[in-house]
Coordinates of C-alpha atoms in Angstrom, one line a residue:
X1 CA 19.5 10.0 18.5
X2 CA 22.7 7.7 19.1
X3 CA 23.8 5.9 16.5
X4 CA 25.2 3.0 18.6
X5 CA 22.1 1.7 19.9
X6 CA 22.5 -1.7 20.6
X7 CA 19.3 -3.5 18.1
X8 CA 19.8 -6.9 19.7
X9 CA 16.8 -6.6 21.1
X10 CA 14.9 -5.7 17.6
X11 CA 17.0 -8.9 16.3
X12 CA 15.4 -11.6 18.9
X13 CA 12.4 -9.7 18.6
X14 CA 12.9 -9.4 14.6
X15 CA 13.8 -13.4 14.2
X16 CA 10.5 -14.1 16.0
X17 CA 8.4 -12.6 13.9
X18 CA 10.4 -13.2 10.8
X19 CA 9.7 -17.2 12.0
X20 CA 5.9 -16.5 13.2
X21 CA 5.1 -15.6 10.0
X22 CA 7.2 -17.8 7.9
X23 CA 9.4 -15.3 5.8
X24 CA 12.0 -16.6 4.1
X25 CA 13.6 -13.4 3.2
X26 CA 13.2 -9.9 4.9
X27 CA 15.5 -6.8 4.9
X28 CA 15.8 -4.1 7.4
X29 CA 18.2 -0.7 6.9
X30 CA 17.9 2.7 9.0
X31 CA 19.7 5.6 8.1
X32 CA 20.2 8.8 9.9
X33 CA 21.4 11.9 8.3
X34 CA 21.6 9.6 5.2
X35 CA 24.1 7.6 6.3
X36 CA 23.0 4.0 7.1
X37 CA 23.8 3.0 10.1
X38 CA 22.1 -0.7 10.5
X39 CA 21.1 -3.5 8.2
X40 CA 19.9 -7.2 8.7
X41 CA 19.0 -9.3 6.0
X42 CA 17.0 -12.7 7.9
X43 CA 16.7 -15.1 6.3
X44 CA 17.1 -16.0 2.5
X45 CA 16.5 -14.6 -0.7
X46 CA 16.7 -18.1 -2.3
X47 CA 15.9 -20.7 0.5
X48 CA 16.8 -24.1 -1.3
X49 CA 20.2 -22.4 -2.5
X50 CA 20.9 -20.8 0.8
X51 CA 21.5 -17.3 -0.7
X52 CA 21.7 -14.4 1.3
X53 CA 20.1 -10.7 1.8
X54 CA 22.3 -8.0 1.4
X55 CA 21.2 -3.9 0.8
X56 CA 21.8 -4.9 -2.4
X57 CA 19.3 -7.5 -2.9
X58 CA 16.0 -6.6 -4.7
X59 CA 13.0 -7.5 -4.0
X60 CA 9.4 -5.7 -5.5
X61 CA 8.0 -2.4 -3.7
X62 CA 4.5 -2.7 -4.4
X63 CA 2.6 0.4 -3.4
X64 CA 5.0 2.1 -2.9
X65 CA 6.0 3.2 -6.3
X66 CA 2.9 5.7 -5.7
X67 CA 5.1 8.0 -4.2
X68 CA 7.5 7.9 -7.1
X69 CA 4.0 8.6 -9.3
X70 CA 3.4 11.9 -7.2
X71 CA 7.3 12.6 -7.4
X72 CA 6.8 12.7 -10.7
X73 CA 3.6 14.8 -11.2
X74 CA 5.0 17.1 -8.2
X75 CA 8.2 17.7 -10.8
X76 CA 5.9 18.8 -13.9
X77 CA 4.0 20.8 -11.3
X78 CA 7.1 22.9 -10.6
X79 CA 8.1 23.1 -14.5
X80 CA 4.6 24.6 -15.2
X81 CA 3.1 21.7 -17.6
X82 CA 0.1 20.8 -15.1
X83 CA -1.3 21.7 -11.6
X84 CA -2.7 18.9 -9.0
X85 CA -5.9 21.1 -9.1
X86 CA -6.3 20.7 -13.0
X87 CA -9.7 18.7 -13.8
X88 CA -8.5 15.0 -14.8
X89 CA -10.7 15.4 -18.1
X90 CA -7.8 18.6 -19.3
X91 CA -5.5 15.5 -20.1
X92 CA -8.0 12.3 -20.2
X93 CA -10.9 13.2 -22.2
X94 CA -11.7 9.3 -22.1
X95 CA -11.7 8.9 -18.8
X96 CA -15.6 8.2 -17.7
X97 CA -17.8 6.9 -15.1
X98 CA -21.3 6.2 -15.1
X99 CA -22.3 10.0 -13.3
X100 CA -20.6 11.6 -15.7
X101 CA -21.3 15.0 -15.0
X102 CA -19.4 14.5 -11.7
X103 CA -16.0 14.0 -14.0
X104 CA -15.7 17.8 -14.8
X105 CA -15.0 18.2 -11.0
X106 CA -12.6 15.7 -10.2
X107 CA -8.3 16.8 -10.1
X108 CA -5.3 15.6 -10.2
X109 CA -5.3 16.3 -6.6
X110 CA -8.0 14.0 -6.1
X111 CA -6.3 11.3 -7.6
X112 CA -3.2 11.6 -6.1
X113 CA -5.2 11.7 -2.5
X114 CA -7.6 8.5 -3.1
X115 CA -10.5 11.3 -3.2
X116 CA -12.2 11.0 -6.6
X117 CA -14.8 8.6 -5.4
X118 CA -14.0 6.0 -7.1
X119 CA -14.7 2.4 -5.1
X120 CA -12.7 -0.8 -5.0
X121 CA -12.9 -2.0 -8.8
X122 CA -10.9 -5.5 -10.0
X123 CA -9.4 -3.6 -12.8
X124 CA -5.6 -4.4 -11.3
X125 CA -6.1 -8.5 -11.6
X126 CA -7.3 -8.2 -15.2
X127 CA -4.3 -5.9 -15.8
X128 CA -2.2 -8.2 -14.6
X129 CA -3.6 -11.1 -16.4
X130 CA -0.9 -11.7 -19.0
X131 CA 1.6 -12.7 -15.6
X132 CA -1.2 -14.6 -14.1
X133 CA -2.0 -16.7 -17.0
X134 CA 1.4 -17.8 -16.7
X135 CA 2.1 -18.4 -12.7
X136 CA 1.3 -22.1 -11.7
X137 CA 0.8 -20.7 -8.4
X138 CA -1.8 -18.2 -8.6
X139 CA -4.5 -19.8 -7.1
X140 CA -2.3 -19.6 -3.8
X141 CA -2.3 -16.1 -3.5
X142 CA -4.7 -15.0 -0.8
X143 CA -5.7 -11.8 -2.2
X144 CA -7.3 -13.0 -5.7
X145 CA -10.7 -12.9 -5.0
X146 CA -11.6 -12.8 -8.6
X147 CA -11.9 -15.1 -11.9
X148 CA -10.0 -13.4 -13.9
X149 CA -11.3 -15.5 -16.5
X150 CA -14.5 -13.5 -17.0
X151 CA -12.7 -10.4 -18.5
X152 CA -9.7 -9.8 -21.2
X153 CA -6.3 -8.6 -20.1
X154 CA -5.9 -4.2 -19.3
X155 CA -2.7 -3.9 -21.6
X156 CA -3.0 -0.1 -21.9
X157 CA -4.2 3.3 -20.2
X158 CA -7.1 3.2 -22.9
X159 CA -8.6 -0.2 -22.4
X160 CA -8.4 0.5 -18.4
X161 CA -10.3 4.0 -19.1
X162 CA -12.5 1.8 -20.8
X163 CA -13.4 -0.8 -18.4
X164 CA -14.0 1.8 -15.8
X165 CA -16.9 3.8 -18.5
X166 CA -18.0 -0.2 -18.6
X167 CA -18.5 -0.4 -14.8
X168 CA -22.2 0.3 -13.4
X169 CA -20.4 2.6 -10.6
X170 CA -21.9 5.4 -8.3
X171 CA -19.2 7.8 -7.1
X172 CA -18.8 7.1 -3.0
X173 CA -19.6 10.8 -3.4
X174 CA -18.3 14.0 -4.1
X175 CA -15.2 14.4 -4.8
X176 CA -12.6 15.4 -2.3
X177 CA -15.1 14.1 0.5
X178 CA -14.6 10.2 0.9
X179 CA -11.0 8.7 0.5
X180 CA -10.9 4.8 -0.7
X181 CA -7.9 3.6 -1.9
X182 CA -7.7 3.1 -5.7
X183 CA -4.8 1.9 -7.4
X184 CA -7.0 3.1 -10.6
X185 CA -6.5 6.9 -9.8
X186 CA -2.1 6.0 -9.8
X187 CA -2.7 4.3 -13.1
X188 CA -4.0 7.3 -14.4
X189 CA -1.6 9.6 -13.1
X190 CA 0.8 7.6 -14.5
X191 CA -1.3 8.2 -17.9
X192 CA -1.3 12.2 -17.4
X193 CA 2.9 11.8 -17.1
X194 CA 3.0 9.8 -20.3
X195 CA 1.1 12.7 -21.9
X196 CA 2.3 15.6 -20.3
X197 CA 6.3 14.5 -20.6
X198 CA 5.7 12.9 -23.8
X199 CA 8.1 10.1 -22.0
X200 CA 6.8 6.7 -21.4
X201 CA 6.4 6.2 -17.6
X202 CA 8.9 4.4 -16.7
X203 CA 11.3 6.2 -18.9
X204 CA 10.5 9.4 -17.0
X205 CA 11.0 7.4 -13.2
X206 CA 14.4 6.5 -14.7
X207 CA 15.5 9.9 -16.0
X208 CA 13.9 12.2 -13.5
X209 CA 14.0 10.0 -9.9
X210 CA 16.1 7.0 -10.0
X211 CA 19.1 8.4 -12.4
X212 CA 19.6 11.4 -10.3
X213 CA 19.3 9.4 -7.0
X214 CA 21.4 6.6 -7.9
X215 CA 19.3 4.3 -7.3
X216 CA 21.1 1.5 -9.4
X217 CA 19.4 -1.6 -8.9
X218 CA 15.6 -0.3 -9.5
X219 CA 14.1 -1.3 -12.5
X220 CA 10.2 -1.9 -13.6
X221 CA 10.9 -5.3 -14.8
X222 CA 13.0 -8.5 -13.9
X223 CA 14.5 -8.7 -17.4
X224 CA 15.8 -5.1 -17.1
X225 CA 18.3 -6.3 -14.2
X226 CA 20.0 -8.8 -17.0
X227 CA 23.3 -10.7 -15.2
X228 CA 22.4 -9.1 -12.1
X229 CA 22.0 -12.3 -9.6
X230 CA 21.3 -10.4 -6.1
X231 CA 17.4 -10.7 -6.9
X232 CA 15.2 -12.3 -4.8
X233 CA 13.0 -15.5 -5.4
X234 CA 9.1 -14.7 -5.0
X235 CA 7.4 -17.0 -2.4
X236 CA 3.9 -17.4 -1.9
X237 CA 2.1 -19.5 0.4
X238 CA -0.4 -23.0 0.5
X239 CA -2.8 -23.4 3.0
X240 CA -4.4 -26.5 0.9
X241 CA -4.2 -28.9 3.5
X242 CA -5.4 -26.4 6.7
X243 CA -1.7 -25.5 7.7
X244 CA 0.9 -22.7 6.1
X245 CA 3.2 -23.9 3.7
X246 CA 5.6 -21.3 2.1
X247 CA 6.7 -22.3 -1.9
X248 CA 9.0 -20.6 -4.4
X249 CA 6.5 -18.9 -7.2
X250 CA 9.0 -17.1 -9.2
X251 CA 6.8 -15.4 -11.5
X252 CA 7.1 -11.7 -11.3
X253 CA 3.7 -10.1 -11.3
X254 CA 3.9 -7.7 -13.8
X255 CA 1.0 -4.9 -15.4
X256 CA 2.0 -2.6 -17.9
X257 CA -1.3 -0.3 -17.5
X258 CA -1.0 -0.6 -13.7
X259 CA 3.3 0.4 -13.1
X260 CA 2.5 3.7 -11.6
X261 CA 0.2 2.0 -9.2
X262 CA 3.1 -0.4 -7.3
X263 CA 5.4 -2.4 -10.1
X264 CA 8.9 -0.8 -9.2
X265 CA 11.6 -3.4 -7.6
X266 CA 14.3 -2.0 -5.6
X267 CA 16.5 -2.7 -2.8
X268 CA 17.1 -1.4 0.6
X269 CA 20.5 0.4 -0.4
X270 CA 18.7 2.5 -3.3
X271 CA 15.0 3.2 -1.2
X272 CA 16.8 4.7 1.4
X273 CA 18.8 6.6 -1.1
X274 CA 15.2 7.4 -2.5
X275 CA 13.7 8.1 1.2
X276 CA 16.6 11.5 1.5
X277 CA 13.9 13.6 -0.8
X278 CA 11.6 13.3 2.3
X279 CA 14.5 13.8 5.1
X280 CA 16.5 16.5 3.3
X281 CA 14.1 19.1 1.7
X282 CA 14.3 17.1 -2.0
X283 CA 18.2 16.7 -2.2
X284 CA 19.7 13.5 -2.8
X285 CA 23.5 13.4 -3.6
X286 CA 23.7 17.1 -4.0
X287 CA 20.7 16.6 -6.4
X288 CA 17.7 18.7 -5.8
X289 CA 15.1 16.5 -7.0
X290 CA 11.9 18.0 -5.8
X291 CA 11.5 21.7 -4.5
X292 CA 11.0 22.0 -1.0
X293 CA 7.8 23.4 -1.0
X294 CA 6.7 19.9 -3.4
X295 CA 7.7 17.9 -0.3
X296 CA 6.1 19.6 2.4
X297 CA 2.7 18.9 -0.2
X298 CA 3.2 15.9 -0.1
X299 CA 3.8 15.1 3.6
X300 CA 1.1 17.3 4.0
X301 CA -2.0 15.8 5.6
X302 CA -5.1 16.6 2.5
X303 CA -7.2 14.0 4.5
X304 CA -8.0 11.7 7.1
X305 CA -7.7 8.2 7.3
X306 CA -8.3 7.2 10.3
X307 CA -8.2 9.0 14.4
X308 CA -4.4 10.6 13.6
X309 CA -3.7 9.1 10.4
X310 CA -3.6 10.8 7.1
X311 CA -3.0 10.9 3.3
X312 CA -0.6 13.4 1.6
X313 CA 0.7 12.9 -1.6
X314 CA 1.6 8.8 -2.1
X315 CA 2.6 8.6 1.9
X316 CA 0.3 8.4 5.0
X317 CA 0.9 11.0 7.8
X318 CA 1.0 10.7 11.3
X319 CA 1.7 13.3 13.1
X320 CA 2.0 12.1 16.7
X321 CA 3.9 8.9 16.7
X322 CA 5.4 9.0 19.7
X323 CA 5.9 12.6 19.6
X324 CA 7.2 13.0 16.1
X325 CA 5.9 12.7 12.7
X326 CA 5.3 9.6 11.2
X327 CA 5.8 9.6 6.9
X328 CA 4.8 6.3 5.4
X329 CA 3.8 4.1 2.9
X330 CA 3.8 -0.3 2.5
X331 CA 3.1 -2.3 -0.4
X332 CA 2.1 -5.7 -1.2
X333 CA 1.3 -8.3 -3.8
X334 CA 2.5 -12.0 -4.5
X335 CA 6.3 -12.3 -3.4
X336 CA 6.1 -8.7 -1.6
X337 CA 5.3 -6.9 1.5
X338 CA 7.6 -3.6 2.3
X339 CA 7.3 -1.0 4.1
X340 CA 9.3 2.5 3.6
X341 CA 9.1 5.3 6.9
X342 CA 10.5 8.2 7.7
X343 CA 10.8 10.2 10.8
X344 CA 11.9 13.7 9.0
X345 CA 12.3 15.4 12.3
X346 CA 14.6 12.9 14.0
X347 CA 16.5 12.6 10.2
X348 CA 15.7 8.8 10.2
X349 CA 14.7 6.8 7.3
X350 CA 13.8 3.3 7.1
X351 CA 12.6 0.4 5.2
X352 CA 11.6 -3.1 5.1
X353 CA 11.5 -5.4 2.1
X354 CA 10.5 -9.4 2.2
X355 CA 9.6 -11.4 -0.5
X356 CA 6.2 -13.3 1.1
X357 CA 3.2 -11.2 0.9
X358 CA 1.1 -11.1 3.8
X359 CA 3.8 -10.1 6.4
X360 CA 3.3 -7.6 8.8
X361 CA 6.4 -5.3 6.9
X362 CA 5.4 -2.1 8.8
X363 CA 5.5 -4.2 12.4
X364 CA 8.8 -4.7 11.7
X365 CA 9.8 -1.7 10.8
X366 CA 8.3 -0.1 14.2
X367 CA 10.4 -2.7 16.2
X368 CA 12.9 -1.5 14.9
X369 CA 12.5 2.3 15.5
X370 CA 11.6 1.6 18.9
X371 CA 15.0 -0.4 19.6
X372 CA 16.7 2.8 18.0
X373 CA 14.7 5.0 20.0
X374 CA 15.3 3.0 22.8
X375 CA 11.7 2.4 23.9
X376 CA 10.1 -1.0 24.8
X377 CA 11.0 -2.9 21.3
X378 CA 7.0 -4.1 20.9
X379 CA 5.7 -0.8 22.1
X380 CA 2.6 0.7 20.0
X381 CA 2.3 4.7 19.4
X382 CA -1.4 3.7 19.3
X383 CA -4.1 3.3 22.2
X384 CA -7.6 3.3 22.1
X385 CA -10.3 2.7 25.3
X386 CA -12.7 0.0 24.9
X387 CA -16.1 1.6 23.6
X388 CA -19.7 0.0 25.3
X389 CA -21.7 -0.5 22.4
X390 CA -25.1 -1.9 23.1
X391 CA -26.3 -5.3 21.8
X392 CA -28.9 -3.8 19.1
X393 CA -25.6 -1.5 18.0
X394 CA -24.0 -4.5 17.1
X395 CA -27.3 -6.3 15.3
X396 CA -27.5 -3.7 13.0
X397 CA -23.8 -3.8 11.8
X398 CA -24.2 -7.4 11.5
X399 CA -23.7 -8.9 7.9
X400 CA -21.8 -9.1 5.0
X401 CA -19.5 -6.6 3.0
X402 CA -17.8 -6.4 0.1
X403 CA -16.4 -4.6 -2.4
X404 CA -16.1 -4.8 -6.1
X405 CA -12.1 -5.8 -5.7
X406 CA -13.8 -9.2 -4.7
X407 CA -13.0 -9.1 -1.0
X408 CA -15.2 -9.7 1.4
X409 CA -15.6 -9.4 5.4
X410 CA -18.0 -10.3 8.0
X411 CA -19.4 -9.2 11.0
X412 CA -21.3 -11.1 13.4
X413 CA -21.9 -11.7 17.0
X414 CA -20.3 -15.0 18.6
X415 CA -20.9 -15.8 22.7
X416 CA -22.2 -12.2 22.8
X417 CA -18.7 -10.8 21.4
X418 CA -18.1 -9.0 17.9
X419 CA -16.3 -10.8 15.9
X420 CA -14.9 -10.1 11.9
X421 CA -14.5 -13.1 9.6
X422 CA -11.7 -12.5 6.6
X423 CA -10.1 -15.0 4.6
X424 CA -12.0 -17.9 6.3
X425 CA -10.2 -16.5 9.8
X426 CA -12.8 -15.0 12.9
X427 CA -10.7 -11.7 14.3
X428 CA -11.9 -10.5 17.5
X429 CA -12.8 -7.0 17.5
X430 CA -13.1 -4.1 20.0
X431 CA -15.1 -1.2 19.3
X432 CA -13.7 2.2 20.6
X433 CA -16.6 4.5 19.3
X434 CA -20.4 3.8 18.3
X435 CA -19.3 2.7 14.7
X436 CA -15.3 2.2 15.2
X437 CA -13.5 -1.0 16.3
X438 CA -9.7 -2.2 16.1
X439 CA -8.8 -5.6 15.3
X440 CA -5.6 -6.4 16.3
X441 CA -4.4 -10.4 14.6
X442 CA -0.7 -11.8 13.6
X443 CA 0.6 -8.4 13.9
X444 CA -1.5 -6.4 12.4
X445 CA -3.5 -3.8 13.6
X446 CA -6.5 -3.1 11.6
X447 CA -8.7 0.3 12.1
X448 CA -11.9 0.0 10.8
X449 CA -15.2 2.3 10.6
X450 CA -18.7 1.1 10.1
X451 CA -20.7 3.4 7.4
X452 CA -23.5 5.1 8.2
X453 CA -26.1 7.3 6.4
X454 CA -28.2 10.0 8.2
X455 CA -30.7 7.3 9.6
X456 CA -27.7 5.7 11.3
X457 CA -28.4 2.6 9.3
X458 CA -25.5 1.0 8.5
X459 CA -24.2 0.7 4.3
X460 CA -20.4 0.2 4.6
X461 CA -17.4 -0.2 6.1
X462 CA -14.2 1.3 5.4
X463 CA -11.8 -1.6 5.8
X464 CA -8.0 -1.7 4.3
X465 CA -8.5 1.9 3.4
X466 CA -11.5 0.4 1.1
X467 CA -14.9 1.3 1.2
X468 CA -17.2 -2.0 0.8
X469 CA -21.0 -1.7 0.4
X470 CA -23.0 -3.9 3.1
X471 CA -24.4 -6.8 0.7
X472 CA -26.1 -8.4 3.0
X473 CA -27.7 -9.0 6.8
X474 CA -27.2 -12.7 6.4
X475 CA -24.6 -14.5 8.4
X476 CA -22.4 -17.0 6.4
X477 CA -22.0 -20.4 8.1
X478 CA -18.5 -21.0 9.8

């Protein structure tokens, strides 16, 4: 791959969507053979001060401090203090759900893969409460689909254990068998590390990833960075009056039982220092911070996602994007949306950081790969023929979804076309299989499956990597 490939084309294409969307800060670096070899910062990280974006700017990570989670259990693995396919009870005899007898079978394994069975719970806003008690503009943030009022704040690993026993939860099923994303199961990894290092977790992210990395300017906290200015301002946005509006909301969301679920901040200098583990067989800086054999588990596809799309360990697999493998993994909250990638067998990393949640952070990072691979910048590795379902197909999926997270989709039938309603917005959908459909809207791309039991009756959908019970037939007014 040439290291002089003119990314003019990703930077028209880059300002566009960087404007579309309303960012007011984003940050894009590719290295190759760990050498960067391209950033932009568009944009600003402080818009009324007209600051810029550097690779030294930080901005949060999000989810994707649950690769640094299975870094870090990968590391005691190789020591001999725990094995992914240890039952979860060995080192969390608290940890309970309503089947109880299903808890003796669940792993470490299943945790780090989104397997246990656990569904969508709104354990991660209560966890947070203490930084949303205290952010004017939380009811801004289009993801809060809770009242946070009706439960107490999740300080520790103990009171989250015990708000999951408190939930009257089925298990999606057994475990290993359904995946549903659950920032629960990274919490309680992060639990097991506390226990089994006898560190707290962030103490052991510093010692054992980010020291030996060199990952300077990554930190848990705001307050840790002290007189360090090159830190972005937080942004949400304010649809109040019908039309986007993008404020400054510089309240860091924090969670102190939820950190090894998506709390790390970092900047694009120190994640693609962090991305060599996956490109060079675990070395960074002469460092070897995870055996080889740890990172091909982790990049190793456990379980499917979606048609060519896997989980490994805290990354997403795919292993034909456009002809290569694909290693992955984006995170979001208020004031983030990021997206770190890999291409191990070109020797490319990249990421993308902004500080706006919402934003299609994994769009831009394709663009650019395809400018550096010299393809059509706004090509797509995926494509999909238009399925014929029939008309009673689509009565039966009609109705409402939702999960216990608090989100909640739609689907119905308008002018004889399918159509999902999230967030208020009606997505046109295409079905590519009796009880598949892609929604493609501002960017995204959106695979989702319709859940159905052996009757073919429908009693789910897996959505966002969630899976939401059908709650109703009834179509909302719109």
């Amino acid at each position: 791959m040439k290291v002089d490939v003119n990314l003019k084309a990703f930077e028209e294409a880059g300002q566009k969507i960087t404007e579309k969307h309303k960012i007011p800060g984003t940050s894009v670096a590719i290295a190759e053979a760990g050498e960067i070899l391209y950033h932009k910062g568009f944009g600003f990280r402080n818009v009324d001060d007209g600051l810029p974006v550097t690779e030294n700017t930080v901005f949060g990570i999000g989810s994707i401090t649950k690769s640094f989670t299975c870094v870090a259990i990968m590391q005691l693995q190789e020591v001999g203090k725990l094995n992914v396919h240890d039952p979860v009870s060995k080192y969390l005899p608290e940890f309970n759900v309503k089947n109880k007898e299903a808890i003796k079978d669940i792993t470490i394994h299943h945790f780090m893969t989104h397997t246990a069975g656990l569904p969508p719970m709104s354990s991660l806003f209560y966890a947070m409460k203490r930084s949303l008690d205290l952010d004017p503009t939380v009811k801004n943030y289009p993801g809060l689909n809770i009242n946070v009022e009706d439960h107490g704040p999740i300080d520790t690993y103990e009171q989250l254990m015990q708000f999951i026993d408190e939930q009257d939860i089925e298990l999606l099923g057994a475990p290993g068998t359904h995946f549903s994303y659950s920032n629960e199961s990274y919490a309680l990894l992060g639990t097991i590390i506390e226990r089994i290092s006898g560190k707290s977790y962030e103490q052991y992210i510093y010692d054992h990833i980010l020291t030996p990395c060199g990952m300077e300017n990554s930190y848990f906290t705001i307050e840790e960075y002290a007189d360090y200015e090159n830190i972005t301002t937080c942004y949400t946005e304010d649809k109040s009056d019908g039309t986007k509006h993008v404020l400054a909301a510089p309240i860091w969301w924090d969670s102190t039982s939820m950190r090894a679920a998506g709390f790390l901040k970092s900047t694009a200098r120190d994640m693609l220092l962090y991305a060599e583990i996956f490109r060079n067989a675990g070395v960074v800086n002469g460092k070897q911070i995870l055996s080889e054999e740890s990172v091909k588990e982790m990049t190793k596809p456990h379980i499917q996602l979606q048609p060519g799309r896997f989980y490994g360990y805290g990354f997403m697999i795919t292993p034909d994007y456009f002809g290569t493998t694909l290693i992955e993994h984006g995170g979001g909250l208020k004031g983030i949306s990021a997206q770190l990638s890999i291409l191990p067998e070109k020797g490319v990393t990249g990421v993308v950081l902004t500080n706006l949640a919402g934003v299609p952070a994994a769009r831009i990072m394709q663009l650019a790969f395809n400018a550096l691979s010299e393809r059509e910048v706004d090509a797509n590795h995926l494509t999909f023929e238009e399925y014929d379902i029939s008309e009673e197909r689509l009565q039966q999926y009609q109705g409402e979804y939702q999960s216990n997270e608090g989100t909640k989709v739609c689907i119905k039938i308008k002018e004889g076309n399918p159509v999902l309603l999230s967030q208020n917005v009606e997505i046109p959908i295409t079905f590519v299989s009796d009880n598949m459909f892609i929604a493609y809207f501002n960017d995204f791309t959106e695979i989702a499956e319709i859940l159905v039991d052996d009757n073919s009756e429908a009693y789910g959908i897996s959505y966002h990597f969630r899976q939401f019970p059908k709650v109703s037939v009834n179509i909302p007014l719109n």
